[in-house]
Amino acid sequence: SIKMDLLHSNGVLIIQHLQRDYRAYQDFLNFMSHVGDPRNIFSIYFPLWFQLNQVVGTKMIWVAVIGDWFNLIFKWILFGHRPYWWVQETMIYPNQSSPCLEQFPITCETGPGSPSGHAMGSSCIWYVMVTAALSYTVRWKDKSAVTLHRLTWSFLWSIFWIIQISVCISRVFIATHFPHQVILGVFAGILVAEAFEHTPAIQTASLRMYIKTNLFLFIFALGFYLVLKLLDIDLLWSVPKAKKWCANPDWINIDTTPFAGLVRNLGALFGLGLGINSEMFITSCKGINSCKISFRMLCIAASLATLQLYNFVKIPTHTEYLFYILSFCKSAAMPLTVVALVPYCVHSLMRTTEKKLN
């Protein structure tokens, strides 16, 4: 439509301005784009928070998974273009003189562009973290404590918006999103996170509930895809565009395709359910050592170190279905490691040490 073309063309002008005038901040903006990567939720934020507060950690996974699932559905409904291919195909520029937008190794994502998954994931997770931190200070009753709570509130929400704005600018700078797409992503993420502030049932969910949720999310997404395919609407229309207009074919990664994100998130949710409902979790995280600061610190350090090792596990990409299966297994192993395996090993080690000392 004319209005959408006008919105896109204005977005291109903003991208050109950023790439021209913010060149000195390129490394910082690329870093902030990585900060907003939804995969950091499972490898960094979740291990930290789960060992400190299991309620917050559990909520974090649910918010990340459901938020990314909604992001996928919205992307399929909105059919949002990405700047790096839109400028090559639009007819609004005279004499085929399309603007030149610089691309980067993290530019060429293959899914539709609206809303931004990085912006949505970043806002929903940081919203959970900020509200969790403030929940401790809101209980303070004396006058000086109330003043401190207000200062903490202002500080944390300022940090929240600084991070979100930085992530949004970074995604626009690398020409992978238009400005309106990152703004939509931020507010969609906040809505999802706020919804889970009033959903306490996830804290007592059984393994059966985790499996049912996984099946519902998968069947709905797959069914939505197949129904529209029968109507001759290809929801993977963005993949060939990304491959055609990406400046470097090596920058195309199967891990950015719509179904790759879906499988990754379903694996993480299944792994969380498996871990929380395991005997290892009950023995360690509900045992006598669970309240000890030393136990939690050891679990955090061991979890972060172990999860970094998963980065060295490269999943073969030559067969798409095999990639999805292995990606699901790898994603399930990460929360299972954080929730059950690492705490159980630390618990066993501490008990062995205590017995020797006695």
XYZ file of C-alpha atoms in Angstrom:
358
model
C 0.000 0.000 0.000
C 1.016 3.644 -0.433
C 1.026 4.297 3.320
C 3.258 1.282 4.004
C 5.647 2.272 1.200
C 5.858 5.750 2.700
C 6.543 4.251 6.137
C 9.266 2.032 4.670
C 10.877 4.845 2.677
C 11.017 7.039 5.783
C 12.542 4.112 7.629
C 15.214 3.790 4.948
C 16.106 7.457 5.447
C 16.539 6.817 9.171
C 18.742 3.778 8.469
C 20.894 5.804 6.090
C 21.220 8.524 8.714
C 22.276 6.022 11.376
C 24.771 4.262 9.117
C 26.296 7.591 8.086
C 26.364 9.509 11.370
C 26.755 6.681 13.898
C 29.588 4.846 12.181
C 31.837 5.435 15.210
C 29.395 3.442 17.354
C 29.248 0.464 14.994
C 30.917 -1.984 17.390
C 28.666 -0.910 20.269
C 25.512 -1.198 18.156
C 26.504 -4.631 16.881
C 27.119 -5.640 20.508
C 23.661 -4.383 21.549
C 22.129 -6.406 18.735
C 23.755 -9.476 20.269
C 22.480 -8.410 23.709
C 18.945 -8.511 22.333
C 19.401 -11.973 20.818
C 16.635 -14.216 22.274
C 19.129 -17.087 22.562
C 20.895 -15.224 25.388
C 17.808 -15.800 27.515
C 18.547 -19.506 27.779
C 22.337 -19.311 28.047
C 22.832 -16.248 30.295
C 19.766 -14.673 31.916
C 17.927 -17.869 32.844
C 20.889 -19.624 34.578
C 21.516 -16.514 36.680
C 17.951 -15.928 37.756
C 16.818 -19.505 38.239
C 19.508 -20.220 40.831
C 18.709 -16.956 42.637
C 14.925 -17.215 42.400
C 13.255 -20.245 40.857
C 9.928 -18.439 40.446
C 11.514 -15.699 38.343
C 13.613 -18.179 36.360
C 10.591 -20.313 35.531
C 8.571 -17.264 34.512
C 11.466 -16.126 32.319
C 11.382 -19.291 30.194
C 7.605 -19.193 29.832
C 7.646 -15.518 28.845
C 10.483 -16.080 26.361
C 8.823 -19.097 24.726
C 5.279 -17.734 24.541
C 6.564 -14.308 23.493
C 8.629 -15.764 20.665
C 5.694 -17.943 19.604
C 3.448 -14.875 19.358
C 6.260 -13.132 17.497
C 6.268 -15.941 14.919
C 2.479 -15.790 14.453
C 2.566 -11.985 14.131
C 5.374 -12.223 11.575
C 3.317 -14.641 9.503
C 0.217 -12.414 9.718
C 1.867 -9.036 9.110
C 4.169 -10.056 6.219
C 6.731 -7.430 7.231
C 9.611 -6.752 4.845
C 13.181 -6.216 6.006
C 15.039 -3.107 4.797
C 17.977 -4.899 3.182
C 15.741 -6.652 0.652
C 12.877 -4.134 0.445
C 15.090 -1.394 -1.049
C 16.114 -3.826 -3.798
C 12.584 -4.736 -4.858
C 10.421 -1.661 -4.297
C 9.328 0.380 -7.300
C 8.908 3.711 -5.506
C 12.419 4.949 -6.295
C 12.789 6.560 -9.740
C 15.046 5.059 -12.412
C 15.789 2.042 -10.220
C 18.106 4.229 -8.092
C 17.476 2.347 -4.862
C 19.313 3.566 -1.743
C 22.468 1.739 -0.738
C 22.159 0.161 2.688
C 25.217 -1.444 4.215
C 24.858 -5.017 5.424
C 26.615 -6.787 8.279
C 27.160 -10.465 9.212
C 24.073 -10.307 11.462
C 21.852 -8.456 8.969
C 20.576 -11.326 6.852
C 17.839 -12.854 8.976
C 15.470 -14.943 6.910
C 12.122 -14.510 8.639
C 9.632 -11.660 8.105
C 10.564 -8.428 9.840
C 7.509 -7.327 11.829
C 7.551 -7.286 14.802
C 11.236 -7.440 15.712
C 12.026 -10.651 17.588
C 15.133 -9.162 19.205
C 13.236 -6.124 20.478
C 10.309 -8.243 21.658
C 12.511 -10.810 23.390
C 14.674 -8.163 25.020
C 11.748 -6.119 26.340
C 9.802 -9.064 27.755
C 12.820 -10.561 29.557
C 14.130 -7.274 30.944
C 10.586 -6.442 32.045
C 10.515 -9.682 34.029
C 13.918 -8.967 35.562
C 13.124 -5.365 36.511
C 9.735 -6.199 38.053
C 11.320 -9.107 39.938
C 14.039 -6.862 41.371
C 11.507 -4.195 42.366
C 9.290 -6.766 44.083
C 11.928 -7.007 46.812
C 12.050 -3.259 47.479
C 8.297 -2.620 47.356
C 7.906 -4.460 50.681
C 9.977 -1.875 52.536
C 7.712 0.186 54.800
C 9.745 2.822 56.642
C 10.115 6.298 55.132
C 13.789 6.049 54.149
C 13.156 2.654 52.541
C 10.257 4.082 50.512
C 12.542 6.800 49.204
C 15.158 4.182 48.328
C 12.503 2.132 46.527
C 11.520 5.145 44.430
C 15.143 5.799 43.527
C 15.631 2.116 42.683
C 12.429 2.162 40.611
C 13.644 5.169 38.618
C 17.110 3.695 38.154
C 15.992 0.236 37.010
C 13.335 1.506 34.610
C 15.848 3.967 33.187
C 18.235 1.062 32.586
C 15.358 -0.885 31.021
C 14.567 1.844 28.492
C 18.222 2.582 27.735
C 18.737 -1.079 26.855
C 15.555 -1.296 24.773
C 16.330 1.885 22.849
C 19.901 0.701 22.242
C 18.701 -2.691 20.984
C 16.138 -1.001 18.713
C 18.688 1.415 17.263
C 21.133 -1.436 16.687
C 18.557 -3.484 14.773
C 17.692 -0.484 12.593
C 21.370 0.393 12.115
C 22.227 -3.015 10.637
C 19.277 -2.698 8.204
C 17.469 -5.781 9.428
C 14.415 -3.869 10.734
C 12.441 -0.708 10.047
C 11.866 1.630 13.044
C 8.157 0.813 13.351
C 8.987 -2.917 13.572
C 11.264 -2.551 16.597
C 8.801 -0.220 18.345
C 6.020 -2.768 17.830
C 8.336 -5.500 19.142
C 9.134 -3.621 22.362
C 5.513 -2.997 23.314
C 4.396 -6.505 22.288
C 7.099 -7.939 24.549
C 5.963 -5.798 27.481
C 2.354 -6.965 27.016
C 3.392 -10.632 27.044
C 5.548 -10.162 30.152
C 2.780 -8.258 31.947
C 0.316 -11.047 31.150
C 2.571 -13.555 32.927
C 2.689 -11.335 36.010
C -0.874 -12.561 36.560
C -0.387 -16.224 35.624
C 0.789 -18.030 38.782
C -0.289 -21.451 37.472
C 2.991 -21.873 35.566
C 4.849 -22.290 38.857
C 2.991 -25.506 39.682
C 2.647 -26.909 36.156
C 3.148 -30.657 35.854
C 5.205 -32.362 33.169
C 1.941 -33.275 31.459
C 1.008 -29.591 31.301
C 4.395 -28.748 29.765
C 3.910 -31.466 27.142
C 0.354 -30.324 26.378
C 1.516 -26.727 26.007
C 4.325 -27.805 23.694
C 1.954 -29.834 21.539
C -0.572 -26.999 21.346
C 2.044 -24.423 20.319
C 3.549 -26.753 17.717
C 0.266 -28.016 16.257
C -1.237 -24.507 16.083
C 1.816 -23.061 14.337
C 2.159 -25.999 11.946
C -1.578 -26.068 11.262
C -1.608 -22.337 10.588
C 1.261 -22.789 8.145
C -0.354 -25.742 6.343
C -3.812 -24.157 6.075
C -2.392 -21.026 4.481
C -0.212 -23.150 2.227
C -3.364 -24.893 0.980
C -4.710 -21.421 0.221
C -1.569 -20.840 -1.855
C -0.069 -18.446 0.715
C 3.578 -19.252 1.352
C 4.555 -18.218 4.894
C 8.205 -18.878 4.071
C 8.175 -16.219 1.337
C 10.892 -14.248 3.112
C 13.552 -16.990 2.934
C 14.225 -16.746 -0.845
C 14.249 -12.941 -0.576
C 16.905 -13.130 2.135
C 19.007 -15.534 0.083
C 18.668 -13.383 -3.025
C 19.573 -10.015 -1.545
C 21.994 -10.874 1.245
C 25.409 -9.406 0.375
C 27.235 -12.543 1.512
C 25.705 -16.053 1.217
C 27.719 -17.133 4.272
C 25.663 -14.757 6.384
C 22.499 -16.769 5.744
C 21.899 -19.039 8.736
C 19.229 -21.719 8.977
C 19.024 -20.883 12.688
C 17.162 -17.655 11.795
C 14.358 -19.361 9.851
C 10.866 -19.234 11.419
C 10.628 -22.940 12.261
C 14.146 -22.995 13.756
C 13.091 -20.477 16.401
C 9.878 -22.409 17.093
C 11.723 -25.705 17.590
C 14.372 -24.052 19.769
C 11.767 -22.554 22.084
C 9.670 -25.704 22.338
C 12.798 -27.632 23.273
C 13.623 -25.133 26.022
C 10.110 -25.318 27.483
C 10.150 -29.119 27.422
C 13.572 -29.196 29.087
C 12.340 -26.876 31.836
C 9.301 -29.061 32.499
C 11.423 -32.210 32.515
C 13.908 -30.653 34.915
C 11.439 -29.155 37.391
C 9.501 -32.404 37.637
C 12.604 -34.586 38.052
C 13.842 -36.284 41.213
C 17.206 -34.559 40.812
C 15.543 -31.139 41.093
C 13.521 -32.152 44.155
C 16.581 -33.645 45.850
C 18.884 -30.698 45.212
C 16.857 -27.493 44.811
C 14.312 -28.489 47.462
C 16.873 -30.040 49.810
C 18.823 -28.750 52.805
C 21.473 -27.027 50.666
C 19.034 -25.049 48.538
C 18.964 -22.036 50.877
C 22.736 -21.749 51.159
C 24.374 -18.878 49.282
C 27.389 -21.080 48.520
C 25.137 -23.664 46.860
C 23.474 -21.048 44.658
C 26.744 -19.365 43.693
C 28.296 -22.701 42.751
C 25.209 -23.568 40.701
C 25.359 -20.236 38.857
C 29.058 -20.595 38.058
C 28.742 -24.241 37.008
C 25.602 -23.579 34.936
C 27.121 -20.665 33.030
C 30.335 -22.578 32.395
C 28.515 -25.720 31.259
C 26.169 -23.833 28.939
C 29.100 -22.156 27.229
C 30.263 -25.628 26.254
C 27.010 -26.085 24.341
C 28.184 -23.323 21.984
C 30.891 -25.682 20.756
C 28.261 -28.256 19.778
C 27.636 -27.533 16.099
C 24.450 -28.982 14.675
C 24.742 -30.201 11.054
C 22.672 -28.097 8.667
C 22.805 -30.197 5.496
C 19.486 -31.911 6.355
C 16.768 -29.524 7.524
C 14.652 -32.025 9.460
C 17.709 -33.455 11.223
C 18.712 -29.915 12.158
C 15.307 -29.288 13.744
C 15.406 -32.542 15.736
C 18.925 -31.951 17.040
C 18.131 -28.297 17.754
C 15.150 -29.386 19.862
C 17.330 -31.822 21.822
C 20.088 -29.258 22.374
C 17.587 -26.617 23.496
C 15.941 -29.070 25.900
C 19.306 -30.027 27.375
C 20.149 -26.441 28.363
C 17.373 -25.774 30.943
C 17.562 -29.420 32.045
C 21.227 -28.837 32.842
C 20.490 -25.641 34.779
C 17.455 -26.967 36.660
C 18.434 -30.533 37.481
C 21.869 -31.790 36.429
C 24.094 -28.994 37.765
C 22.250 -28.495 41.095
C 22.225 -32.253 41.700
C 25.971 -32.522 41.051
C 26.705 -29.523 43.295
C 24.412 -30.920 45.991
C 26.140 -34.311 45.858
C 29.575 -32.673 45.983
C 28.643 -30.565 49.013
C 27.223 -33.571 50.858
C 30.360 -35.592 50.144
C 32.532 -32.729 51.398
C 30.454 -32.336 54.564
C 30.699 -36.056 55.311
C 34.477 -35.962 54.968
C 34.720 -32.974 57.302
C 32.592 -34.741 59.870
